[in-house]
Each structure stands twice: as C-alpha cells, then as structure tokens.
C-alpha cells in the first residue's frame, strides 16, 4: 500500500487523482465516473462523475478563497476539461472558457446508450424469446482510450465501458420488454459494436428432447446421399426436418442416441433424440403441432417431451443404453427346439467380442469391442424360421451376433449351433429411457 493511503485516507487520494486527471484530460461525467466506479453505492457513473467534479470545484474554490493563487491557473485548465460544473467558478476567476470534448467517448456515450438500447429493442422484437444477454465487441476505441488513462494514473477501481454498456442497455431493455437477462441460457444474444454503433441479435439454438418410432423398413436415420445417388428413398431426418418452418429456423440438427440399421424398425417407446433448431425466430410452438409436422405416418412418428439445455446433446449421444431387439432368423438347414434351448442357455449374461463388422469396415476403424448380451428368449415359428428376443448393451451389432460375420463376432448364434444363419428382419423393441430435467 502506498503511504498516502494510511496517512491521508482514500478520500484524499480520490480527489487528488480526479484533479490530476482533469488537469490533463477532458472527460465527460460518465467517463470520469467510470474511472472510480468501485466507490459509492447506488450511483450511476454519470452521477458519480458529476459528484466528483462538484467536490473538486468546491475544493478549488476554497483554496482560491484562502489566497492560493496557483489554483486559478489550475481552474482554467480544469474548467476546459471538466465541462459545465466549473463554468460559474471559472467565470468569476478566469473568464469565459471553451469546453473540450470528452477524450474517451467524444461526448457521445450518453446519447449512444439510448440509441443502442433502442436499436437492440428493434432487433430483439424480430425474434421470440424470454431472456437475453448483452455482449460488447472487444477492442473498441473507447475501451482502448479509457484503459490508457486508467493505466497512466494507476487506477484499480475503474469499470470498463463494455460493462457499463452491458448494464445500461440491459436495464433499458428490461423496462422496454417483458424479457429478463439470463447469463447462462439466454434465448437471444445481443452483440454491440461500439465503433460501428451497431447492434446484432443472435438467437441461441432451441433443443427439443423427444423420440422417434420407425414403423417402416428400409428407411435410414439420417439423410445420406452418396456419389451414386441415394440407396434408400426416405429417412427419419427428412421427416423431422419438416418442422423447420414452424420455427422459421435456419437449420435443423438431428442428435439421436445411436441408430438402427435402415432395414430395422424402431418400435416401442422409440429412440431418444434431440432436435436442435438453429437461429429460431419462433420458440413457442405447441408440441402437438411439431409432432404432427415431423411425423410421416405410417413410417415415422415423432414425439416431443420437453425443451432441454444444450449440454444434453452430449449426454444423449454418449450414453450407452440397454436395448431389446426382436430378430427373425432363417436357417436353411432347419431349426429344432434343441437349438432354441441352446441359444437361450448360452447367451445369458455373456460378453461378446466383436471386430468391426465387414459391412461397415469402409466407414469405421477396425477395432475389437466388447458388449454384453443379458438374456435371449426364442421361439420356433417354422422349421426354417425362429424368432429371438435379445436383451443387450447398446452398440452391440445384433446381426453379427446372430450370423457371426465369418468369425469376427464371437461367440455367435451361428457358431453355437454350427449352422449358417441369416437375419430376415430386425426390430428395436425398446431403448432404455433417457431422463433429463426440464429447463422450465
Ligand atoms: Zn465520455
């Protein structure tokens, strides 16, 4: 601590600094107030700056009255730099002085705050939202200039112009709209460029948690078009993309918890997904309306449960869930009851080792992974056809579990029965619940 703090106390230090600064720099009330923003509660920076100037004028007046003539010359400079507060005093002792413009904001900041708030209000009203966050682009001329003065005078108690603009614009928006500030999950982000005096509004993405049921086969989850065109004529993604106009959004991202093969149906409660609407103009669309628009009966049905926070996207994608599958399996050698019994016995709580299946090797790394089969139930439907209900970890390649993929998956049903097996149909019957807290 400098000695001056303990000897004279901070009050003295403040006024000395104010005088030192105003002797050299012209500052408006607001920009001066900001340099001492830590002191005084319940004051705006404009009021704080005005108070400091008033106190300084009183101090100079006292010195002059006590015969300190040196102060008259100081008064002339300070009156030029400090503005109207000193006018009366200057007129008595030094005559008429011309005011210089604020060195930091050129005298514009006060009116600029009002204009920025109005522009922000106009931009905001183009979007639907309950909350906002105000941000200020870094590195503005005002910010650079105020930092230079703060550093020159070793000030530690100042507030940046960005902070003041954020607060002042935020306050005005709160009174103009029925929105509230939200620092973590705002619906709308306002970005202010102080140099350009422009306001941009960026709506944050809307995340809808739901699930889809795929009643048809030969439907891919994602829209995928290869070099030779598309293999399948429809996808779940195409079905749900139809919701975009409801939100007047710019784009839609589809985050699902895993995926089933194109030829497998997704039944039961469906597969959890999050639909992320980018730059939505509208946010409050009835779930029933979204569901109706996104579904393509009789093939794809969508259900929406709630609006969730963005971090759930990561969770929904990373969670390994247990699944229940139904497989219709063909054996040209024929099945008997003994085979069904053997499968049930052998695949109770069994760890399966799987090398990446040959059918996806082109797209994925060749690795070995381990997944568990918890329980298998089976039924003979025909001498060549059996049905199996398989409870297993998410991420298990079920077709390979059955036919063995030329020994790349082991143990497999085919290996166990020593028969060639073919999967005719596959359905996902259940995908474990994905539980999240709602944002509202
Ligand atoms: Zn200023």
Coordinates of N, CA and C in Angstrom, one line a residue, residues 96-295:
X96 N -14.4 33.5 -19.5 CA -15.1 32.5 -20.3 C -14.1 31.4 -20.8
X97 N -14.5 30.2 -20.6 CA -13.6 29.1 -21.2 C -14.4 28.3 -22.2
X98 N -13.7 27.7 -23.2 CA -14.4 26.8 -24.1 C -14.2 25.4 -23.6
X99 N -15.2 24.6 -23.8 CA -15.1 23.2 -23.3 C -14.5 22.3 -24.4
X100 N -13.7 21.4 -23.9 CA -13.1 20.4 -24.9 C -14.0 19.1 -24.8
X101 N -14.0 18.4 -25.9 CA -14.8 17.2 -26.0 C -14.2 16.1 -25.1
X102 N -15.0 15.2 -24.6 CA -14.5 14.1 -23.8 C -13.5 13.3 -24.7
X103 N -12.4 13.1 -24.1 CA -11.3 12.4 -24.8 C -11.6 10.9 -25.0
X104 N -12.4 10.3 -24.1 CA -12.6 8.9 -24.3 C -13.8 8.6 -25.2
X105 N -14.9 9.3 -25.1 CA -16.1 9.0 -25.9 C -16.5 10.1 -26.8
X106 N -15.7 11.2 -26.9 CA -16.1 12.3 -27.7 C -17.4 12.9 -27.4
X107 N -17.8 12.6 -26.2 CA -19.1 13.2 -25.7 C -20.4 12.5 -26.2
X108 N -20.2 11.3 -26.8 CA -21.3 10.6 -27.4 C -21.9 9.6 -26.5
X109 N -21.2 9.1 -25.5 CA -21.6 7.9 -24.8 C -23.0 8.0 -24.2
X110 N -23.3 9.1 -23.6 CA -24.6 9.3 -23.0 C -25.8 9.0 -24.0
X111 N -25.7 9.7 -25.1 CA -26.8 9.6 -26.1 C -26.7 8.2 -26.8
X112 N -25.5 7.7 -26.9 CA -25.3 6.5 -27.6 C -26.0 5.3 -26.9
X113 N -25.9 5.4 -25.5 CA -26.6 4.3 -24.7 C -28.0 4.2 -25.1
X114 N -28.7 5.4 -25.2 CA -30.1 5.4 -25.5 C -30.4 4.8 -26.9
X115 N -29.5 5.3 -27.8 CA -29.7 4.8 -29.2 C -29.4 3.3 -29.3
X116 N -28.4 2.8 -28.6 CA -28.1 1.4 -28.7 C -29.2 0.5 -28.1
X117 N -29.8 1.0 -27.0 CA -30.9 0.3 -26.4 C -32.1 0.2 -27.3
X118 N -32.3 1.3 -28.0 CA -33.5 1.3 -28.9 C -33.2 0.4 -30.1
X119 N -32.0 0.4 -30.6 CA -31.6 -0.5 -31.7 C -31.7 -1.9 -31.3
X120 N -31.3 -2.2 -30.1 CA -31.3 -3.6 -29.6 C -32.8 -4.0 -29.4
X121 N -33.6 -3.1 -29.0 CA -35.0 -3.4 -28.8 C -35.7 -3.7 -30.2
X122 N -35.3 -2.9 -31.2 CA -35.9 -3.1 -32.5 C -35.4 -4.5 -33.1
X123 N -34.2 -4.8 -32.8 CA -33.7 -6.1 -33.3 C -34.3 -7.3 -32.6
X124 N -34.4 -7.1 -31.2 CA -35.0 -8.1 -30.4 C -36.4 -8.5 -30.8
X125 N -37.2 -7.4 -31.2 CA -38.6 -7.7 -31.5 C -38.8 -8.5 -32.7
X126 N -37.7 -8.8 -33.5 CA -37.9 -9.6 -34.6 C -37.9 -11.1 -34.2
X127 N -37.6 -11.4 -33.0 CA -37.5 -12.8 -32.5 C -38.4 -13.0 -31.3
X128 N -38.7 -14.3 -31.1 CA -39.5 -14.7 -29.9 C -38.4 -15.1 -28.9
X129 N -38.6 -14.7 -27.6 CA -37.7 -15.2 -26.6 C -38.1 -14.6 -25.2
X130 N -37.6 -15.3 -24.2 CA -38.0 -14.9 -22.9 C -36.8 -14.2 -22.2
X131 N -35.6 -14.5 -22.7 CA -34.4 -13.9 -22.0 C -33.3 -13.5 -23.0
X132 N -32.5 -12.6 -22.5 CA -31.4 -12.1 -23.4 C -30.1 -11.9 -22.6
X133 N -29.1 -11.8 -23.4 CA -27.7 -11.5 -22.8 C -27.1 -10.4 -23.7
X134 N -26.5 -9.4 -23.0 CA -25.9 -8.3 -23.8 C -24.4 -8.5 -23.8
X135 N -23.8 -8.5 -25.0 CA -22.4 -8.6 -25.1 C -21.8 -7.4 -25.9
X136 N -20.6 -7.0 -25.6 CA -20.0 -5.9 -26.3 C -18.7 -6.3 -27.0
X137 N -18.6 -6.0 -28.3 CA -17.4 -6.4 -29.0 C -16.2 -5.8 -28.4
X138 N -15.1 -6.6 -28.2 CA -13.9 -6.1 -27.6 C -13.1 -5.2 -28.5
X139 N -12.2 -4.5 -27.8 CA -11.2 -3.7 -28.5 C -11.8 -2.4 -29.2
X140 N -12.9 -1.8 -28.7 CA -13.4 -0.6 -29.3 C -12.5 0.6 -28.9
X141 N -12.6 1.6 -29.7 CA -11.7 2.8 -29.5 C -11.9 3.3 -28.0
X142 N -13.2 3.4 -27.6 CA -13.5 3.9 -26.2 C -12.8 3.0 -25.2
X143 N -12.8 1.7 -25.4 CA -12.1 0.8 -24.4 C -10.6 1.0 -24.4
X144 N -10.1 1.2 -25.6 CA -8.6 1.4 -25.6 C -8.2 2.7 -24.9
X145 N -9.0 3.8 -25.2 CA -8.7 5.1 -24.6 C -8.8 5.1 -23.1
X146 N -9.9 4.5 -22.6 CA -10.1 4.5 -21.2 C -9.0 3.7 -20.4
X147 N -8.6 2.6 -21.1 CA -7.6 1.8 -20.5 C -6.3 2.6 -20.4
X148 N -6.0 3.3 -21.4 CA -4.7 4.1 -21.4 C -4.7 5.1 -20.2
X149 N -5.8 5.8 -20.0 CA -5.9 6.7 -18.9 C -5.8 6.0 -17.5
X150 N -6.6 4.9 -17.4 CA -6.6 4.2 -16.1 C -5.2 3.7 -15.8
X151 N -4.5 3.2 -16.8 CA -3.1 2.7 -16.5 C -2.2 3.8 -16.2
X152 N -2.3 4.9 -16.9 CA -1.5 6.1 -16.7 C -1.5 6.6 -15.3
X153 N -2.7 6.5 -14.7 CA -2.9 7.0 -13.3 C -2.9 5.9 -12.3
X154 N -2.6 4.7 -12.7 CA -2.5 3.6 -11.8 C -3.9 3.3 -11.1
X155 N -5.0 3.5 -11.8 CA -6.3 3.3 -11.2 C -6.6 1.8 -11.2
X156 N -7.2 1.4 -10.1 CA -7.5 -0.1 -10.0 C -9.0 -0.2 -9.8
X157 N -9.7 0.9 -9.7 CA -11.1 0.9 -9.2 C -12.1 1.2 -10.4
X158 N -11.6 1.1 -11.6 CA -12.4 1.5 -12.7 C -13.2 0.4 -13.3
X159 N -14.3 0.8 -14.0 CA -15.1 -0.2 -14.7 C -15.0 0.0 -16.2
X160 N -15.0 -1.0 -16.9 CA -14.8 -0.9 -18.4 C -16.1 -0.4 -19.0
X161 N -15.9 0.3 -20.2 CA -17.1 0.8 -20.9 C -18.0 -0.4 -21.3
X162 N -17.4 -1.5 -21.6 CA -18.2 -2.7 -22.1 C -19.2 -3.1 -21.0
X163 N -18.7 -3.1 -19.7 CA -19.5 -3.4 -18.6 C -20.7 -2.4 -18.4
X164 N -20.3 -1.2 -18.5 CA -21.3 -0.2 -18.4 C -22.4 -0.3 -19.5
X165 N -21.9 -0.4 -20.7 CA -22.9 -0.6 -21.8 C -23.8 -1.8 -21.6
X166 N -23.2 -2.9 -21.2 CA -24.0 -4.1 -21.0 C -25.1 -3.9 -20.0
X167 N -24.7 -3.2 -18.8 CA -25.6 -3.0 -17.8 C -26.7 -2.0 -18.2
X168 N -26.3 -0.9 -18.7 CA -27.2 0.2 -19.1 C -28.2 -0.2 -20.2
X169 N -27.7 -0.9 -21.2 CA -28.6 -1.4 -22.3 C -29.5 -2.4 -21.7
X170 N -28.9 -3.3 -20.9 CA -29.7 -4.4 -20.3 C -30.9 -3.8 -19.4
X171 N -30.6 -2.8 -18.6 CA -31.6 -2.2 -17.8 C -32.7 -1.6 -18.6
X172 N -32.3 -0.9 -19.7 CA -33.3 -0.3 -20.5 C -34.2 -1.3 -21.3
X173 N -33.5 -2.4 -21.7 CA -34.3 -3.4 -22.4 C -35.3 -4.1 -21.5
X174 N -34.9 -4.3 -20.2 CA -35.8 -4.9 -19.3 C -37.1 -4.0 -19.1
X175 N -36.9 -2.7 -19.1 CA -38.1 -1.9 -18.9 C -38.9 -1.7 -20.2
X176 N -38.2 -1.9 -21.4 CA -38.9 -1.8 -22.6 C -39.7 -3.1 -23.0
X177 N -39.2 -4.3 -22.5 CA -39.7 -5.5 -23.0 C -40.2 -6.3 -21.7
X178 N -40.7 -7.5 -21.9 CA -41.0 -8.3 -20.7 C -40.0 -9.5 -20.6
X179 N -38.8 -9.2 -21.2 CA -37.7 -10.2 -21.1 C -36.8 -9.9 -19.9
X180 N -36.1 -11.0 -19.5 CA -35.2 -10.9 -18.4 C -33.8 -11.3 -18.8
X181 N -32.8 -10.7 -18.2 CA -31.4 -11.1 -18.6 C -31.2 -12.5 -18.0
X182 N -30.4 -13.3 -18.8 CA -30.0 -14.7 -18.4 C -28.6 -14.9 -18.9
X183 N -27.7 -15.0 -17.9 CA -26.3 -15.1 -18.3 C -25.8 -16.5 -18.8
X184 N -26.6 -17.5 -18.4 CA -26.2 -18.9 -18.8 C -27.0 -19.4 -20.0
X185 N -28.3 -19.2 -20.0 CA -29.1 -19.8 -21.1 C -30.0 -18.8 -21.7
X186 N -29.4 -17.7 -22.3 CA -30.3 -16.7 -22.9 C -30.9 -17.2 -24.2
X187 N -32.2 -16.8 -24.5 CA -32.8 -17.1 -25.8 C -32.1 -16.3 -26.9
X188 N -31.8 -15.1 -26.5 CA -31.3 -14.1 -27.6 C -30.0 -13.5 -27.1
X189 N -29.0 -13.4 -27.9 CA -27.7 -12.8 -27.5 C -27.6 -11.5 -28.4
X190 N -27.4 -10.4 -27.6 CA -27.3 -9.1 -28.3 C -25.8 -8.8 -28.3
X191 N -25.3 -8.5 -29.5 CA -23.8 -8.1 -29.6 C -23.8 -6.6 -30.1
X192 N -23.1 -5.8 -29.3 CA -23.0 -4.4 -29.6 C -21.6 -4.1 -30.1
X193 N -21.5 -3.4 -31.3 CA -20.2 -2.9 -31.8 C -20.2 -1.4 -31.5
X194 N -19.4 -1.0 -30.6 CA -19.3 0.4 -30.2 C -18.7 1.3 -31.3
X195 N -17.8 0.8 -32.0 CA -17.1 1.6 -33.1 C -18.1 1.8 -34.2
X196 N -18.8 0.7 -34.6 CA -19.7 0.9 -35.7 C -21.1 1.4 -35.3
X197 N -21.3 1.4 -33.9 CA -22.6 1.8 -33.3 C -23.7 0.9 -33.8
X198 N -23.4 -0.4 -33.9 CA -24.4 -1.3 -34.5 C -24.7 -2.4 -33.5
X199 N -25.9 -3.0 -33.6 CA -26.4 -4.0 -32.7 C -26.8 -5.2 -33.5
X200 N -26.3 -6.4 -33.1 CA -26.7 -7.6 -33.8 C -27.4 -8.5 -32.8
X201 N -28.4 -9.2 -33.3 CA -29.0 -10.2 -32.4 C -28.9 -11.6 -32.9
X202 N -28.4 -12.5 -32.0 CA -28.2 -13.9 -32.4 C -29.1 -14.8 -31.6
X203 N -30.1 -15.4 -32.1 CA -30.9 -16.3 -31.3 C -30.2 -17.6 -31.1
X204 N -30.2 -18.0 -29.8 CA -29.5 -19.3 -29.5 C -30.3 -20.5 -30.0
X205 N -29.7 -21.6 -30.2 CA -30.4 -22.8 -30.7 C -31.4 -23.3 -29.7
X206 N -32.5 -23.8 -30.2 CA -33.5 -24.4 -29.3 C -33.4 -25.9 -29.4
X207 N -33.4 -26.5 -28.2 CA -33.2 -28.0 -28.1 C -34.4 -28.7 -27.7
X208 N -35.0 -29.6 -28.5 CA -36.2 -30.3 -28.2 C -35.8 -31.8 -28.0
X209 N -36.2 -32.3 -26.8 CA -35.9 -33.7 -26.5 C -37.2 -34.5 -26.8
X210 N -37.0 -35.6 -27.5 CA -38.2 -36.4 -27.9 C -37.7 -37.8 -28.3
X211 N -38.5 -38.4 -29.1 CA -38.1 -39.8 -29.6 C -38.8 -40.0 -30.9
X212 N -38.2 -41.0 -31.6 CA -38.9 -41.3 -32.9 C -39.2 -42.8 -32.9
X213 N -40.3 -43.2 -33.5 CA -40.6 -44.6 -33.8 C -40.6 -44.7 -35.3
X214 N -39.9 -45.8 -35.7 CA -39.8 -46.1 -37.2 C -40.5 -47.3 -37.5
X215 N -41.7 -47.2 -38.1 CA -42.6 -48.4 -38.3 C -42.3 -49.0 -39.6
X216 N -41.6 -48.3 -40.5 CA -41.3 -48.8 -41.8 C -39.9 -49.4 -41.9
X217 N -39.6 -50.2 -42.8 CA -38.2 -50.7 -43.0 C -37.6 -50.0 -44.3
X218 N -36.3 -50.2 -44.4 CA -35.6 -49.6 -45.5 C -35.7 -48.0 -45.5
X219 N -35.6 -47.5 -44.3 CA -35.6 -46.1 -44.0 C -34.4 -45.8 -43.2
X220 N -33.5 -44.9 -43.7 CA -32.3 -44.6 -42.9 C -32.6 -43.6 -41.9
X221 N -31.7 -43.5 -40.9 CA -32.0 -42.5 -39.8 C -31.6 -41.1 -40.4
X222 N -30.4 -41.0 -41.0 CA -30.0 -39.7 -41.5 C -30.2 -39.7 -43.0
X223 N -30.4 -38.5 -43.5 CA -30.4 -38.3 -45.0 C -29.0 -38.5 -45.4
X224 N -28.8 -39.5 -46.3 CA -27.4 -39.7 -46.8 C -27.4 -40.0 -48.2
X225 N -26.7 -39.1 -49.0 CA -26.7 -39.3 -50.4 C -25.3 -39.5 -50.9
X226 N -25.0 -40.7 -51.4 CA -23.6 -41.0 -51.8 C -23.3 -40.5 -53.3
X227 N -22.2 -40.9 -53.8 CA -21.8 -40.5 -55.1 C -22.7 -41.0 -56.2
X228 N -23.2 -42.2 -55.9 CA -24.1 -42.8 -56.9 C -25.6 -42.5 -56.7
X229 N -25.8 -41.5 -55.9 CA -27.2 -41.2 -55.5 C -27.6 -41.9 -54.3
X230 N -28.9 -41.9 -54.0 CA -29.3 -42.5 -52.7 C -29.7 -43.9 -52.8
X231 N -29.4 -44.7 -51.7 CA -29.8 -46.1 -51.7 C -31.2 -46.3 -51.2
X232 N -31.6 -45.4 -50.3 CA -33.0 -45.5 -49.7 C -33.7 -44.2 -50.0
X233 N -35.0 -44.4 -50.2 CA -35.8 -43.2 -50.7 C -36.2 -42.3 -49.6
X234 N -36.1 -42.7 -48.3 CA -36.6 -41.9 -47.3 C -35.8 -42.0 -46.0
X235 N -35.8 -41.0 -45.2 CA -35.0 -41.0 -43.9 C -35.8 -40.4 -42.8
X236 N -35.5 -40.7 -41.6 CA -36.1 -40.1 -40.4 C -35.8 -38.6 -40.4
X237 N -34.6 -38.3 -40.7 CA -34.1 -36.9 -40.7 C -35.0 -36.1 -41.7
X238 N -35.3 -36.6 -42.8 CA -36.1 -35.8 -43.8 C -37.5 -35.6 -43.2
X239 N -38.0 -36.6 -42.5 CA -39.3 -36.5 -41.9 C -39.4 -35.3 -40.9
X240 N -38.3 -35.3 -40.0 CA -38.4 -34.3 -38.9 C -37.9 -32.9 -39.4
X241 N -37.2 -32.9 -40.5 CA -36.8 -31.6 -41.0 C -38.0 -30.7 -41.4
X242 N -39.1 -31.3 -41.6 CA -40.3 -30.5 -41.9 C -40.8 -29.5 -40.9
X243 N -40.2 -29.7 -39.7 CA -40.6 -28.8 -38.6 C -39.9 -27.4 -38.7
X244 N -38.9 -27.3 -39.5 CA -38.1 -26.1 -39.5 C -38.9 -24.8 -39.8
X245 N -39.9 -24.8 -40.8 CA -40.7 -23.6 -41.0 C -41.5 -23.2 -39.8
X246 N -41.9 -24.1 -38.9 CA -42.7 -23.8 -37.7 C -41.9 -22.8 -36.9
X247 N -40.6 -22.9 -36.9 CA -39.7 -22.1 -36.0 C -39.1 -20.9 -36.8
X248 N -39.4 -21.0 -38.1 CA -38.7 -20.1 -39.0 C -37.2 -20.1 -38.8
X249 N -36.7 -21.3 -38.6 CA -35.3 -21.5 -38.2 C -34.4 -21.6 -39.5
X250 N -33.1 -21.6 -39.2 CA -32.2 -21.5 -40.3 C -31.7 -23.0 -40.7
X251 N -31.6 -23.8 -39.7 CA -31.2 -25.2 -39.9 C -31.6 -26.0 -38.8
X252 N -31.6 -27.4 -39.0 CA -32.0 -28.3 -38.0 C -30.9 -29.4 -37.9
X253 N -30.5 -29.6 -36.6 CA -29.5 -30.7 -36.4 C -30.3 -31.8 -35.7
X254 N -29.9 -33.0 -36.0 CA -30.6 -34.2 -35.5 C -29.6 -35.0 -34.7
X255 N -29.8 -35.0 -33.4 CA -28.9 -35.8 -32.5 C -29.7 -37.0 -31.9
X256 N -29.3 -38.2 -32.3 CA -30.0 -39.3 -31.8 C -29.1 -40.1 -30.9
X257 N -29.7 -40.9 -30.1 CA -28.9 -41.8 -29.2 C -28.7 -43.1 -30.0
X258 N -27.6 -43.1 -30.8 CA -27.3 -44.3 -31.6 C -28.2 -44.4 -32.8
X259 N -28.1 -45.5 -33.5 CA -29.0 -45.6 -34.7 C -29.2 -47.1 -35.0
X260 N -30.3 -47.4 -35.6 CA -30.6 -48.7 -36.1 C -30.3 -48.8 -37.6
X261 N -30.2 -50.1 -38.0 CA -29.9 -50.3 -39.5 C -31.1 -49.8 -40.2
X262 N -30.9 -49.5 -41.5 CA -32.0 -49.0 -42.3 C -33.1 -50.0 -42.4
X263 N -32.8 -51.3 -42.4 CA -33.8 -52.3 -42.6 C -34.4 -52.8 -41.3
X264 N -34.0 -52.2 -40.1 CA -34.6 -52.5 -38.8 C -35.6 -51.5 -38.5
X265 N -36.7 -51.9 -37.9 CA -37.7 -51.0 -37.4 C -37.3 -50.5 -36.0
X266 N -37.8 -49.4 -35.6 CA -37.5 -48.9 -34.2 C -38.9 -48.7 -33.6
X267 N -39.2 -49.7 -32.7 CA -40.6 -49.8 -32.2 C -40.6 -49.3 -30.7
X268 N -41.6 -49.8 -30.0 CA -41.8 -49.5 -28.6 C -41.9 -48.0 -28.3
X269 N -41.2 -47.5 -27.3 CA -41.3 -46.1 -27.0 C -40.4 -45.2 -27.9
X270 N -39.7 -45.9 -28.8 CA -38.9 -45.1 -29.8 C -37.5 -44.9 -29.3
X271 N -36.7 -44.2 -30.2 CA -35.3 -43.9 -29.9 C -35.2 -42.4 -29.5
X272 N -34.6 -42.1 -28.4 CA -34.5 -40.7 -27.9 C -33.7 -39.9 -28.9
X273 N -34.1 -38.7 -29.1 CA -33.3 -37.8 -29.9 C -33.5 -36.3 -29.4
X274 N -32.6 -35.5 -29.9 CA -32.7 -34.1 -29.6 C -32.7 -33.4 -31.0
X275 N -33.7 -32.5 -31.2 CA -33.7 -31.7 -32.4 C -33.2 -30.3 -32.0
X276 N -32.2 -29.9 -32.7 CA -31.6 -28.6 -32.5 C -32.0 -27.6 -33.6
X277 N -32.8 -26.7 -33.2 CA -33.2 -25.7 -34.3 C -32.3 -24.5 -34.2
X278 N -31.6 -24.2 -35.3 CA -30.6 -23.1 -35.3 C -31.3 -21.8 -35.7
X279 N -31.0 -20.8 -35.0 CA -31.5 -19.4 -35.2 C -33.0 -19.4 -35.4
X280 N -33.7 -19.9 -34.4 CA -35.2 -19.9 -34.5 C -35.7 -18.5 -34.3
X281 N -36.7 -18.1 -35.1 CA -37.4 -16.8 -35.0 C -38.5 -17.0 -33.9
X282 N -39.1 -18.2 -34.1 CA -40.2 -18.5 -33.1 C -39.7 -19.7 -32.2
X283 N -40.1 -19.6 -30.9 CA -39.7 -20.7 -30.0 C -40.8 -21.4 -29.3
X284 N -42.0 -20.7 -29.3 CA -43.1 -21.4 -28.5 C -44.1 -22.0 -29.5
X285 N -43.7 -23.1 -30.0 CA -44.6 -23.9 -30.9 C -45.1 -25.1 -30.1
X286 N -46.4 -25.3 -30.2 CA -47.0 -26.4 -29.5 C -46.4 -27.7 -29.9
X287 N -46.1 -28.6 -28.9 CA -45.5 -29.9 -29.2 C -46.4 -30.7 -30.1
X288 N -47.7 -30.6 -29.9 CA -48.6 -31.5 -30.8 C -48.4 -31.0 -32.3
X289 N -48.2 -29.8 -32.5 CA -48.1 -29.3 -33.8 C -46.7 -29.7 -34.4
X290 N -45.7 -29.7 -33.6 CA -44.4 -30.2 -34.1 C -44.5 -31.7 -34.4
X291 N -45.1 -32.4 -33.5 CA -45.2 -33.9 -33.7 C -45.9 -34.2 -35.0
X292 N -47.0 -33.5 -35.3 CA -47.8 -33.7 -36.4 C -47.0 -33.4 -37.7
X293 N -46.3 -32.3 -37.7 CA -45.5 -31.9 -38.8 C -44.3 -32.9 -39.1
X294 N -43.7 -33.4 -38.0 CA -42.5 -34.2 -38.2 C -42.8 -35.6 -38.5
X295 N -44.0 -36.1 -38.2 CA -44.3 -37.5 -38.4 C -44.7 -37.7 -39.9

